[in-house]
mmCIF file of C-alpha atoms in Angstrom:
data_model
loop_
_atom_site.group_PDB
_atom_site.id
_atom_site.type_symbol
_atom_site.label_atom_id
_atom_site.label_comp_id
_atom_site.label_asym_id
_atom_site.label_seq_id
_atom_site.Cartn_x
_atom_site.Cartn_y
_atom_site.Cartn_z
ATOM 1 C CA ARG A 1 0.430 32.344 -5.808
ATOM 2 C CA ARG A 2 -2.958 30.887 -6.845
ATOM 3 C CA ARG A 3 -5.973 31.967 -5.034
ATOM 4 C CA SER A 4 -8.246 29.449 -3.973
ATOM 5 C CA ARG A 5 -12.039 30.001 -4.651
ATOM 6 C CA PHE A 6 -13.266 27.341 -2.089
ATOM 7 C CA TRP A 7 -12.256 26.201 1.174
ATOM 8 C CA VAL A 8 -13.834 22.948 0.196
ATOM 9 C CA HIS A 9 -15.190 22.433 -3.407
ATOM 10 C CA PRO A 10 -19.122 21.872 -3.285
ATOM 11 C CA LEU A 11 -18.512 18.209 -4.912
ATOM 12 C CA ASN A 12 -16.454 17.269 -1.905
ATOM 13 C CA GLN A 13 -18.847 18.826 0.513
ATOM 14 C CA GLN A 14 -21.346 16.332 -0.551
ATOM 15 C CA ARG A 15 -19.296 13.240 -0.535
ATOM 16 C CA ARG A 16 -20.545 11.755 2.856
ATOM 17 C CA SER A 17 -24.332 12.461 2.310
ATOM 18 C CA GLN A 18 -24.035 11.197 -1.632
ATOM 19 C CA GLY A 19 -21.386 8.570 -1.577
ATOM 20 C CA ASP A 20 -18.458 8.661 -3.803
ATOM 21 C CA PHE A 21 -19.545 6.341 -6.767
ATOM 22 C CA TYR A 22 -23.151 6.571 -7.280
ATOM 23 C CA HIS A 23 -23.351 10.320 -7.546
ATOM 24 C CA LEU A 24 -19.948 12.130 -7.571
ATOM 25 C CA VAL A 25 -18.575 10.084 -10.199
ATOM 26 C CA ALA A 26 -21.461 10.807 -12.226
ATOM 27 C CA GLU A 27 -21.242 14.275 -11.767
ATOM 28 C CA LEU A 28 -17.683 14.431 -12.360
ATOM 29 C CA ARG A 29 -17.784 12.879 -15.515
ATOM 30 C CA LEU A 30 -19.782 15.866 -16.750
ATOM 31 C CA ASN A 31 -16.874 17.983 -16.263
ATOM 32 C CA SER A 32 -13.471 16.362 -17.478
ATOM 33 C CA GLN A 33 -11.138 18.722 -15.818
ATOM 34 C CA ARG A 34 -12.459 18.036 -12.319
ATOM 35 C CA HIS A 35 -12.681 14.540 -13.261
ATOM 36 C CA HIS A 36 -9.086 14.268 -14.184
ATOM 37 C CA GLN A 37 -7.985 16.444 -11.093
ATOM 38 C CA TYR A 38 -9.916 13.936 -8.552
ATOM 39 C CA PHE A 39 -9.006 10.732 -10.199
ATOM 40 C CA ARG A 40 -5.678 11.691 -11.982
ATOM 41 C CA MET A 41 -6.791 10.049 -15.220
ATOM 42 C CA THR A 42 -9.422 10.740 -17.950
ATOM 43 C CA ALA A 43 -12.799 9.004 -17.683
ATOM 44 C CA GLU A 44 -11.805 6.940 -21.023
ATOM 45 C CA LYS A 45 -8.833 5.485 -18.934
ATOM 46 C CA MET A 46 -10.963 4.795 -16.049
ATOM 47 C CA ASP A 47 -13.531 2.857 -17.847
ATOM 48 C CA GLU A 48 -10.516 0.865 -19.295
ATOM 49 C CA LEU A 49 -9.003 0.085 -15.949
ATOM 50 C CA LEU A 50 -12.553 -0.814 -14.548
ATOM 51 C CA SER A 51 -13.117 -3.074 -17.393
ATOM 52 C CA LEU A 52 -10.048 -4.989 -16.434
ATOM 53 C CA VAL A 53 -10.293 -5.165 -12.691
ATOM 54 C CA GLY A 54 -13.972 -5.065 -12.457
ATOM 55 C CA PRO A 55 -14.519 -8.714 -12.614
ATOM 56 C CA GLU A 56 -12.184 -9.261 -9.793
ATOM 57 C CA LEU A 57 -14.118 -6.755 -7.447
ATOM 58 C CA ARG A 58 -17.463 -8.247 -7.702
ATOM 59 C CA ARG A 59 -18.918 -9.461 -4.406
ATOM 60 C CA GLN A 60 -22.061 -11.079 -3.478
ATOM 61 C CA SER A 61 -24.940 -9.221 -1.640
ATOM 62 C CA THR A 62 -25.776 -10.637 1.562
ATOM 63 C CA SER A 63 -28.829 -10.164 3.876
ATOM 64 C CA PHE A 64 -26.890 -7.754 6.079
ATOM 65 C CA ARG A 65 -25.707 -5.336 3.581
ATOM 66 C CA ALA A 66 -25.784 -4.889 -0.494
ATOM 67 C CA ALA A 67 -22.682 -5.117 -2.501
ATOM 68 C CA ILE A 68 -21.331 -2.297 -4.138
ATOM 69 C CA GLU A 69 -21.033 -2.657 -7.845
ATOM 70 C CA PRO A 70 -17.952 -1.584 -9.539
#
């Protein structure tokens, strides 16, 4: 049986304070194995997918909140 090193991995502990996209994705790109475990795809495949669906995901910022860019 595989022994777990962390109850919650440090990357996941910071998710709420740092946000998924801006900080976590940048940090995961530095470690390809963790990136693949988290997203179940390589960084290259994620970039390819984002280039296909990115234009459909764009939103306008309003005075109430800023839009999140893909």
